[in-house]
CSV table of C-alpha atoms and ligand atoms in Angstrom, one decimal:
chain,number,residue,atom,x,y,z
V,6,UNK,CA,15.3,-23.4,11.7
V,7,UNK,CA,14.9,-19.8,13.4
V,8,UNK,CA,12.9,-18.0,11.1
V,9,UNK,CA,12.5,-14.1,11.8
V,10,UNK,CA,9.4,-11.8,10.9
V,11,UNK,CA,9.8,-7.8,9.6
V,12,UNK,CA,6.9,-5.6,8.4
V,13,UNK,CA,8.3,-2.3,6.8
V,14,UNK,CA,6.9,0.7,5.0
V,15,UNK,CA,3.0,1.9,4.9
V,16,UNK,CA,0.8,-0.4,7.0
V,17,UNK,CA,-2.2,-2.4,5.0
V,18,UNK,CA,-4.8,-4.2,6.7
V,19,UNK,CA,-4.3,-8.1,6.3
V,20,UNK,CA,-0.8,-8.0,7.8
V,21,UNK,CA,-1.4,-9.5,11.2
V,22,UNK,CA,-2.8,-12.4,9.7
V,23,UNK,CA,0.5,-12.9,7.6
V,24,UNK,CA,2.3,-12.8,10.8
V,25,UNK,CA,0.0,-15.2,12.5
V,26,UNK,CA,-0.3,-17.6,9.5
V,27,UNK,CA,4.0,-17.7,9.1
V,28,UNK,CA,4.2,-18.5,13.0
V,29,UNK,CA,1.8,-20.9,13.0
V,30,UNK,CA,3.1,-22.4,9.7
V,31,UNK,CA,6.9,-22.1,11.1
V,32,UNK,CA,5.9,-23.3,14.8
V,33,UNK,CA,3.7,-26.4,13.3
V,34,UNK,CA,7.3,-27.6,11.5
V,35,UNK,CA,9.3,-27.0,15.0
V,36,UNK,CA,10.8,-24.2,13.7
V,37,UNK,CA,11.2,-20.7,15.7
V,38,UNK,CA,10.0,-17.6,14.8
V,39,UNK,CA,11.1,-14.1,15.9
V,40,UNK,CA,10.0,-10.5,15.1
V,41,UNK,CA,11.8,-7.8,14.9
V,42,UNK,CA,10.2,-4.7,15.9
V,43,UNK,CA,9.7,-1.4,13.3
V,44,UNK,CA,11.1,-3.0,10.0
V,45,UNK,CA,14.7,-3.5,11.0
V,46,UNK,CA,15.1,-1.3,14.2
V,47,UNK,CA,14.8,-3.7,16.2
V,48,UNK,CA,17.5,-5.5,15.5
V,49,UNK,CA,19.7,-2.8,14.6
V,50,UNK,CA,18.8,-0.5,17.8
V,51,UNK,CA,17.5,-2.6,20.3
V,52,UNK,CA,18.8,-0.2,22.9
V,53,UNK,CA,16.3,2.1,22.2
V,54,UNK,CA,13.7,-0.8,23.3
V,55,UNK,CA,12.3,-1.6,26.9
V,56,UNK,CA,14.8,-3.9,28.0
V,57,UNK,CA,16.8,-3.7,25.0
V,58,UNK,CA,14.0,-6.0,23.6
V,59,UNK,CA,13.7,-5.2,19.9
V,60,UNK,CA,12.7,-8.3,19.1
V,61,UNK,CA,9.9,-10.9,20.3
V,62,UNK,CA,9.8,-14.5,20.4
V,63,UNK,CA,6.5,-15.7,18.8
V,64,UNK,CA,4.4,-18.6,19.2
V,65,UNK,CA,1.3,-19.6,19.0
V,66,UNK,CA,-0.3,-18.1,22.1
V,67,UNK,CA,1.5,-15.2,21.2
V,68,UNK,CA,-0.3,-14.6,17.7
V,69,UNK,CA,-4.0,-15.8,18.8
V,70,UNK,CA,-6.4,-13.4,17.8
V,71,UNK,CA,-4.4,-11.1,15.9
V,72,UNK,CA,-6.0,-11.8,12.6
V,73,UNK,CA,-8.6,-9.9,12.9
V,74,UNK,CA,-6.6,-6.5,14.2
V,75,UNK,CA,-5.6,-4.0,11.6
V,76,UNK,CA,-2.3,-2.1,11.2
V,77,UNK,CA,1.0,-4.5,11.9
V,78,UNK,CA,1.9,-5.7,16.2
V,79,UNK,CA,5.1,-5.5,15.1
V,80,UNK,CA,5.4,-2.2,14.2
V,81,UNK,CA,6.5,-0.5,11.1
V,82,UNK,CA,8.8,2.3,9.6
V,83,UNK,CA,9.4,4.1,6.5
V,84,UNK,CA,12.0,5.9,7.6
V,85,UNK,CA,15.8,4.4,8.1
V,86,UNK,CA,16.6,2.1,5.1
V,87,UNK,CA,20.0,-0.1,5.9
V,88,UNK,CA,20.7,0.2,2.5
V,89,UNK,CA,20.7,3.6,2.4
V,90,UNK,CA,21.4,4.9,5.8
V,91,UNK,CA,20.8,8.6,7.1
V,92,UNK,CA,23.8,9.9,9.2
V,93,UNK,CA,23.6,13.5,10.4
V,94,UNK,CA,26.7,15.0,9.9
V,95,UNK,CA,28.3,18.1,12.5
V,96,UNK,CA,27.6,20.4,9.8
V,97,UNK,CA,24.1,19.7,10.2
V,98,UNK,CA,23.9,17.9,6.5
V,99,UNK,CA,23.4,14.3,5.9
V,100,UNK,CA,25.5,11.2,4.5
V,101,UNK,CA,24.0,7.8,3.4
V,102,UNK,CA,25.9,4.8,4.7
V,103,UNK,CA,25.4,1.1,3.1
V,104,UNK,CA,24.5,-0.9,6.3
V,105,UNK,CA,23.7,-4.0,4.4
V,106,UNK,CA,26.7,-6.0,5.9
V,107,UNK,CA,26.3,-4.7,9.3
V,108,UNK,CA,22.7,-5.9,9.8
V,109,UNK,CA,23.0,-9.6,7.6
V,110,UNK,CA,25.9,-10.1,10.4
V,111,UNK,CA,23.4,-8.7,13.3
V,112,UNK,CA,20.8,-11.4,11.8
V,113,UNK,CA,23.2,-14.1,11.8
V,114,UNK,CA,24.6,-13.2,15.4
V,115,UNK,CA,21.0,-13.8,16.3
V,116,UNK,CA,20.9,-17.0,14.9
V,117,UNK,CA,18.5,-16.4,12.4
V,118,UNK,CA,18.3,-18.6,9.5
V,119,UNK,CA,15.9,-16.9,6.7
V,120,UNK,CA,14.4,-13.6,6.9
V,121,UNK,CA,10.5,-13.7,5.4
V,122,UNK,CA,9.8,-9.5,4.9
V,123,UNK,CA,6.8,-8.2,4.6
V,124,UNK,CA,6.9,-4.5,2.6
V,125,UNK,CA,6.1,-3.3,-0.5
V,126,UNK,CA,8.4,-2.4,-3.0
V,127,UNK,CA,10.6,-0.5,-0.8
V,128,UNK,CA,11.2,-3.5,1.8
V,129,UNK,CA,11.6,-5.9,-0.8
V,130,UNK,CA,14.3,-3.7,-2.2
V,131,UNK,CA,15.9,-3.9,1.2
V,132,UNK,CA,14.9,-8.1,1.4
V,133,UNK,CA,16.6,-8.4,-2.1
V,134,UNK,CA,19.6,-7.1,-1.0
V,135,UNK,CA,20.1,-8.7,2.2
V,136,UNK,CA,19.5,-11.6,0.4
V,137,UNK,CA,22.9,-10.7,-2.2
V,138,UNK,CA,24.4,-10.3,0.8
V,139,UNK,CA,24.2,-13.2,1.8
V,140,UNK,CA,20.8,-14.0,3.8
V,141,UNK,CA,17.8,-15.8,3.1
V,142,UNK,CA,15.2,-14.3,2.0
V,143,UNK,CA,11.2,-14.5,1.3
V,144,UNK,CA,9.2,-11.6,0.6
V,145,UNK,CA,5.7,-11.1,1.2
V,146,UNK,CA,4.0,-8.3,-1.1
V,147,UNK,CA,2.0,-5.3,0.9
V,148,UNK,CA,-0.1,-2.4,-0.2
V,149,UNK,CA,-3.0,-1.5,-0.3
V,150,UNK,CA,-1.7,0.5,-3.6
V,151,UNK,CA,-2.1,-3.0,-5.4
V,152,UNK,CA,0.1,-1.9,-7.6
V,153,UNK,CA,3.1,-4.2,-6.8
V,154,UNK,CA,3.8,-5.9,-10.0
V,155,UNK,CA,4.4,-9.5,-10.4
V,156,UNK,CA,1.3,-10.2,-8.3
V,157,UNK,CA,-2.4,-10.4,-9.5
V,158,UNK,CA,-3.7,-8.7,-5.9
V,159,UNK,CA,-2.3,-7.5,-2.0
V,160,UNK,CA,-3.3,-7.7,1.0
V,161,UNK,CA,-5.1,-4.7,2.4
V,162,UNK,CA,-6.8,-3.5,-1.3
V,163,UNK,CA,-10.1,-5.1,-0.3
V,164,UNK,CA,-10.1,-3.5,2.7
V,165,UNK,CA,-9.3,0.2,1.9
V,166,UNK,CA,-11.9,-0.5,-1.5
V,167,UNK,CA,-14.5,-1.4,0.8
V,168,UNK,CA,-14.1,1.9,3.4
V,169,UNK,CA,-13.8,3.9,0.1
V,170,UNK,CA,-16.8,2.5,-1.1
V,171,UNK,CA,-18.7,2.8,2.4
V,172,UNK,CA,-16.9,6.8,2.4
V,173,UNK,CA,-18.8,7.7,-1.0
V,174,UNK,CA,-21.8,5.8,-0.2
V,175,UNK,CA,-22.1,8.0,2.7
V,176,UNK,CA,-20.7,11.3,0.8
V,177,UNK,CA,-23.9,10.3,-1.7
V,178,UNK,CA,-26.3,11.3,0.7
V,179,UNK,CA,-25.2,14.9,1.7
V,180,UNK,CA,-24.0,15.5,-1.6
V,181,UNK,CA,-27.8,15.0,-3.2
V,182,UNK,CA,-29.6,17.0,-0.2
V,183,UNK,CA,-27.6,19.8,-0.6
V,184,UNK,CA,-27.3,19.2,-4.7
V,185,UNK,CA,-23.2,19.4,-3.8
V,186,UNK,CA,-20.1,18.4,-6.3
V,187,UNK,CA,-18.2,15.9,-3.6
V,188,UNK,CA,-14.7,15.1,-4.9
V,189,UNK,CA,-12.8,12.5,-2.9
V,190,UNK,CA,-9.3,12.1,-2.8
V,191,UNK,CA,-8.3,8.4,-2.1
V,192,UNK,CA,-5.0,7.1,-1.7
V,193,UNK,CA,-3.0,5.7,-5.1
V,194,UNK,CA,0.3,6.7,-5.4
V,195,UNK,CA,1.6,5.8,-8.9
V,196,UNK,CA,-1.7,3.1,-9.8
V,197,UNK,CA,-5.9,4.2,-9.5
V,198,UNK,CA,-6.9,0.5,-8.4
V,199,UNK,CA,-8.6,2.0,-5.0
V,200,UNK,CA,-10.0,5.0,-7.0
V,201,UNK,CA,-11.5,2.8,-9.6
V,202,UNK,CA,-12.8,0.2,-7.9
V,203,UNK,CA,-14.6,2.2,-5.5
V,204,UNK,CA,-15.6,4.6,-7.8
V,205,UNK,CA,-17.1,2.2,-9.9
V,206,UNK,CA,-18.8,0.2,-7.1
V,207,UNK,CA,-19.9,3.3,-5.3
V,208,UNK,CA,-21.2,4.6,-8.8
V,209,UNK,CA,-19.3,7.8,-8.8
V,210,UNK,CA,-19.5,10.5,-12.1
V,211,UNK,CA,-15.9,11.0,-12.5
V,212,UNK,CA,-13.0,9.4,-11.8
V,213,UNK,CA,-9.4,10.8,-12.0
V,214,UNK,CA,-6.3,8.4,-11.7
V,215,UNK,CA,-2.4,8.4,-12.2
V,216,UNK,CA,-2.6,6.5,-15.4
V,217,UNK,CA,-4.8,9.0,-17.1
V,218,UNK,CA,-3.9,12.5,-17.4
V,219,UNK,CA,-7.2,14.8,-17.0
V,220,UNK,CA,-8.4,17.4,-18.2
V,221,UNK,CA,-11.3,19.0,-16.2
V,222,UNK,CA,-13.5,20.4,-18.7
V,223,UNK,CA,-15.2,17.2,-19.3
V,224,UNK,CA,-16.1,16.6,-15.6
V,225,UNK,CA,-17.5,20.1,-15.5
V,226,UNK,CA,-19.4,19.2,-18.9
V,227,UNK,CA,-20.4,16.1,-17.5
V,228,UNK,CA,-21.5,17.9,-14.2
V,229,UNK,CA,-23.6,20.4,-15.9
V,230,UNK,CA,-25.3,17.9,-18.3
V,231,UNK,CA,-26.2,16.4,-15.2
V,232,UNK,CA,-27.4,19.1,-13.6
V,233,UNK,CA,-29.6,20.4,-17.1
V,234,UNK,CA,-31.4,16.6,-16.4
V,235,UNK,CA,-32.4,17.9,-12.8
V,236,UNK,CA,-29.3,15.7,-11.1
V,237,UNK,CA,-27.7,18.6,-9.4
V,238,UNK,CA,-24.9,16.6,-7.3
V,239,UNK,CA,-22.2,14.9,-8.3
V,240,UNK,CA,-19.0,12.1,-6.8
V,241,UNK,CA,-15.7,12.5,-8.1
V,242,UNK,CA,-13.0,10.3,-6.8
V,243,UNK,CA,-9.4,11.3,-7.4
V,244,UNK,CA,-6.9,9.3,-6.9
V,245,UNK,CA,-4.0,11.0,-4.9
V,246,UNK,CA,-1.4,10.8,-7.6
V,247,UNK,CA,-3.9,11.8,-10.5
V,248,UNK,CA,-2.1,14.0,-12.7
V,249,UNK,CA,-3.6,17.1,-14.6
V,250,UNK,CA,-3.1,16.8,-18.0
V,251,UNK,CA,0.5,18.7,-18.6
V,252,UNK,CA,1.3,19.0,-15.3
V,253,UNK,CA,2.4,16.9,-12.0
V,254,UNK,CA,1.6,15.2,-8.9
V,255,UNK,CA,0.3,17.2,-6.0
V,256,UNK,CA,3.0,17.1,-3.5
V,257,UNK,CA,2.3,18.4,0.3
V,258,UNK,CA,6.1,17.7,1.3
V,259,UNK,CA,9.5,15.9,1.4
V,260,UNK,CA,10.6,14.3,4.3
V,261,UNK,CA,13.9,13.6,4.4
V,262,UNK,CA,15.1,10.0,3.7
V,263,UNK,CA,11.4,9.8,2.5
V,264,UNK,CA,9.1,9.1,-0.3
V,265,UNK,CA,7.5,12.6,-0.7
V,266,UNK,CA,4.3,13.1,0.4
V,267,UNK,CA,1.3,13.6,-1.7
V,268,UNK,CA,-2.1,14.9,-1.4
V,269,UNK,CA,-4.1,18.1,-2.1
V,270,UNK,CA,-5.1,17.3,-5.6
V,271,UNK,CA,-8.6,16.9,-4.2
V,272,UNK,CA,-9.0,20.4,-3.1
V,273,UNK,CA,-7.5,21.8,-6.3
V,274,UNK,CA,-9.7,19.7,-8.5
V,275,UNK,CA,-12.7,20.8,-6.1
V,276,UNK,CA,-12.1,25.0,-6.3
V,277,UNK,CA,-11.5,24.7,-10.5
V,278,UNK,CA,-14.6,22.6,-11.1
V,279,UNK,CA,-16.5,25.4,-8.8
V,280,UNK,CA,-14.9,27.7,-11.2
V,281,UNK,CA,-15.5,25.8,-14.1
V,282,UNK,CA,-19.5,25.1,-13.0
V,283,UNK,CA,-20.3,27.6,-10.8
V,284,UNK,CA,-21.4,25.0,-8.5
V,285,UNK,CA,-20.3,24.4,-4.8
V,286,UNK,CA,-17.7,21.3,-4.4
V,287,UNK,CA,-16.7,20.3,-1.5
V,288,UNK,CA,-13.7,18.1,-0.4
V,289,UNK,CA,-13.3,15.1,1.8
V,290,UNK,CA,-9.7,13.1,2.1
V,291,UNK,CA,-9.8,9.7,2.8
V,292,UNK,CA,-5.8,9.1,3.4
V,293,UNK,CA,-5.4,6.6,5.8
V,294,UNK,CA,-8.5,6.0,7.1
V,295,UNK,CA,-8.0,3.7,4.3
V,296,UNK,CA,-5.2,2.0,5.9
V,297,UNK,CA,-6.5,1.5,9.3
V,298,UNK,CA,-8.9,-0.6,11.0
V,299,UNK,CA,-10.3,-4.6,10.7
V,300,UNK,CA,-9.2,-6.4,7.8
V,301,UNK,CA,-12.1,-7.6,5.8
V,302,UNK,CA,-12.5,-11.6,5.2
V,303,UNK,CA,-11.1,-11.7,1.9
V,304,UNK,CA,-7.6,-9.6,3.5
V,305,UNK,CA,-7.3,-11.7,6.6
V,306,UNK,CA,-7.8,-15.2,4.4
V,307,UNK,CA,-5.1,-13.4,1.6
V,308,UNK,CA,-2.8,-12.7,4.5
V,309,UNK,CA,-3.3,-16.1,6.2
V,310,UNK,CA,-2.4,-17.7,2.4
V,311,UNK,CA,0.5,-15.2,2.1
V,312,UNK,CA,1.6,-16.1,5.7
V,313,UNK,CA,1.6,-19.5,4.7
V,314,UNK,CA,3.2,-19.7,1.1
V,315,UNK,CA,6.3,-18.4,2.5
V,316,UNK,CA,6.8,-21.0,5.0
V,317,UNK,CA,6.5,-23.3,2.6
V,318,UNK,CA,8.8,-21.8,0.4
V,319,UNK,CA,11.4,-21.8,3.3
V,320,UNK,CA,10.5,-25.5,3.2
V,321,UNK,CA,11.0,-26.3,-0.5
V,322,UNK,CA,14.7,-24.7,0.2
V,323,UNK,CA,14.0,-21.6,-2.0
V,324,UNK,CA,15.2,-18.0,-1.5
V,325,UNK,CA,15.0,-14.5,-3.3
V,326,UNK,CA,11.5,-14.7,-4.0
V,327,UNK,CA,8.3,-13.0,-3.5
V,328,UNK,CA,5.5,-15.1,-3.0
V,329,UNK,CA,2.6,-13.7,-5.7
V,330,UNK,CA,-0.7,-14.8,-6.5
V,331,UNK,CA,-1.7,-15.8,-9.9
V,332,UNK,CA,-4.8,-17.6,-11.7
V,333,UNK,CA,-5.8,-17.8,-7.5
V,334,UNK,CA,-2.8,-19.8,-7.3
V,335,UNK,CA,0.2,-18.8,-4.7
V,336,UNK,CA,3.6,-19.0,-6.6
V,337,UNK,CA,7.4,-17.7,-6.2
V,338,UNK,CA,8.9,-15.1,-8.3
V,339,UNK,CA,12.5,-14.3,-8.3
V,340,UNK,CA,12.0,-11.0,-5.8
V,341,UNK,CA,15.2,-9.3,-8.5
V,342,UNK,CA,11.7,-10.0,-11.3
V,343,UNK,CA,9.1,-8.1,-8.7
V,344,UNK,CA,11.1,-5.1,-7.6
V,345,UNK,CA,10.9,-1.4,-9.2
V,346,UNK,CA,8.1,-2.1,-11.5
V,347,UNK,CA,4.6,-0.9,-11.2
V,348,UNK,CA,1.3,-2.8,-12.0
V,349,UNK,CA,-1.1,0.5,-13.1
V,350,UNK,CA,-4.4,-0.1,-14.4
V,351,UNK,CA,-4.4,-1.6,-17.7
V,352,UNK,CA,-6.6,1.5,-19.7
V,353,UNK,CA,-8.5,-1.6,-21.4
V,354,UNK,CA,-9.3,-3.7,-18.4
V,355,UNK,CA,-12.7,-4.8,-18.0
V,356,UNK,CA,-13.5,-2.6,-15.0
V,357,UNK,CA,-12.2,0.6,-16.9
V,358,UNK,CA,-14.9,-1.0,-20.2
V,359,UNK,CA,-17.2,-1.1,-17.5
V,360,UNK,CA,-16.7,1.6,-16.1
V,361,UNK,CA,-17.0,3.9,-19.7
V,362,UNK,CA,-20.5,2.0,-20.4
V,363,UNK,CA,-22.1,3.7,-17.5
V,364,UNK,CA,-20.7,6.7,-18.7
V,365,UNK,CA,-18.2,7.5,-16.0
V,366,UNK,CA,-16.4,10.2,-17.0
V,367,UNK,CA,-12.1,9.9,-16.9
V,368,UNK,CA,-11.1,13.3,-17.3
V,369,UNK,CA,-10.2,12.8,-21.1
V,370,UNK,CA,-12.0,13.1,-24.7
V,371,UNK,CA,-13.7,9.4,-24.6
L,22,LIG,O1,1.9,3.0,-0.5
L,22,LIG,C1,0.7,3.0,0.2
L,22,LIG,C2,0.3,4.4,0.5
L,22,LIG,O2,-0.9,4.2,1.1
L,22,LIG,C3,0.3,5.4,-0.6
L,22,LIG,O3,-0.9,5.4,-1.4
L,22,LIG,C4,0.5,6.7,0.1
L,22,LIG,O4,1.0,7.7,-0.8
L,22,LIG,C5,1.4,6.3,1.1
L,22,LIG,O5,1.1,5.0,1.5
L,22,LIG,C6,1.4,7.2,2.4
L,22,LIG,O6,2.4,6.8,3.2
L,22,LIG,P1,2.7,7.5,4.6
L,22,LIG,O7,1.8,7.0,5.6
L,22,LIG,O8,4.1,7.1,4.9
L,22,LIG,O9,2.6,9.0,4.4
């Protein structure tokens, strides 16, 4: 069995140990593994690699260590989906070509038996329809988003919860000394997990995410009760897809043949509650310091289990799925069952009960 290794889309720490749990799971059986360099470049461009060498024989000296190491050894891209295929035109427009074919027959020219993909919901698009066309497949769910549906938690949350929560920790400080509204953008596309959770754990005042339209009057209530009690500072996190009550998400661009970017929601929220207060806010965005850096414990082990699962799926003969945890169990979902559906926060969760006990405001009338 030659089994090959891609990591695709946004980096999230925890993916290393994936790739050094499947090798070692693959190797162990006396199968080969292979990685292909920057999602699927590597195999479909390997002249634009040293030696035409987009893809890597691994074994197990070659993955020793690399638990530990944030971001992906493989490499990554966003940019380039075979599916959907950017091709400049002479008129300086661009046409999307359906390379699906073209790269199942590159895998199989390479001798590879199974693919296992590591992405989130973009990748496992891409795995899924490889696999129709005709290659094995295995997914392995990433973001630190976690809001991949069909799983109860990614790799790479715990991480970018805990620099969050270290981020406003540290933002408490300054904030009280200089009696300073702090709003922190984190990152959360279309789901507030990382804004909640740290919020909560950080013990933020406000907290703004996707699946709650806000208004701001109740922060800036909330902020001036506070300060009428002698508390003059206040944390709000906002997740970078939060949405103002009527209106949309704060985009700063769009690439093309990308997801558009978001961010600067912070800053607006930050100059109307200074209008709204009278007090000074400030802004710090966390972006992808969120993404970056050591894996804690509880990502590298999640990895190493994820890693692991889908070897063993390749073992039990199965293809097409996603490996997802559940009840702290691994099990396989049909990866057709896991794509293009979002796990937001549920509004009645415990953390979100929690989280209204202690009087953390949402942005809305409760
Ligand atoms: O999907 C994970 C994520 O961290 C999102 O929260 C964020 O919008 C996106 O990645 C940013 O991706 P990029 O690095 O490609 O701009």
């Amino acid at each position: 069995m030659r089994v090959a290794l891609s990591t695709g889309g946004g980096d999230a720490p925890g993916i290393n140990a994936v790739i050094r749990a499947a090798t070692l799971g693959a190797t162990r059986r006396g199968w080969e593994v292979v990685g292909i360099r920057d999602g699927f470049n590597g195999l479909m461009f390997p002249d634009q690699y040293p030696q035409g060498n987009g893809t890597v024989v691994f074994d197990a000296s070659s993955v020793r260590g690399i638990g530990y190491l944030g971001g992906t050894v493989l490499g990554s891209t966003n940019r380039g989906n075979p599916c959907h295929f950017p091709v400049e035109q002479p008129d300086g427009s661009v046409d999307y070509e359906d390379r699906t074919e073209h790269l199942v027959s590159l895998f199989h020219e390479a001798g590879i038996d199974a693919l296992i993909t590591i992405g989130g919901d973009g990748s496992l698009s891409i795995g899924q329809r490889l696999c129709q066309a005709g290659l094995r497949v295995i997914g392995v769910p990433k973001t630190i988003d976690n809001d991949l549906d069909k799983t109860e938690v990614t790799f790479g949350f715990d991480t970018a919860v805990f620099i969050a929560t270290e981020s406003i920790d540290r933002l408490f400080t300054t904030a009280t000394s200089h009696s300073r509204v702090f709003v922190v953008e984190v990152m959360g596309r279309y789901a507030g997990w990382i804004a909640l959770n740290s919020g909560v754990a950080a013990g933020a005042h406000a907290i703004l995410i996707p699946e709650i339209p806000f208004r701001l009057e109740p922060v800036a209530e909330m902020i001036n009760r506070r300060q009428a009690r002698g508390a003059g500072f206040a944390i709000v996190v906002v997740a970078e897809g939060a949405i103002p009550e009527g209106g949309g998400r704060s985009v700063l661009g769009r690439p093309r043949g990308q997801a558009e970017r978001l961010g600067g929601i912070g800053e607006q929220v930050a100059r109307q509650l200074t209008h709204l207060t009278g007090k000074e806010a400030r802004t710090a965005v966390l972006g992808h310091l969120l993404r970056g850096g050591v894996p804690t414990a509880q990502d590298r082990l999640l990895g190493t289990r994820f890693g692991a699962a889908a070897v063993r799926a390749l073992e039990q003969g199965l293809n097409g799925v996603m490996v997802a945890v559940h009840e702290l169990s691994m099990e396989y979902v049909p990866l057709a069952d896991a794509i293009g559906r979002m796990r937001s926060v549920p509004l009645d969760c415990d953390t979100m009960i929690a989280a209204r006990d202690v009087g953390i405001c949402f942005g809305d009338d409760v």
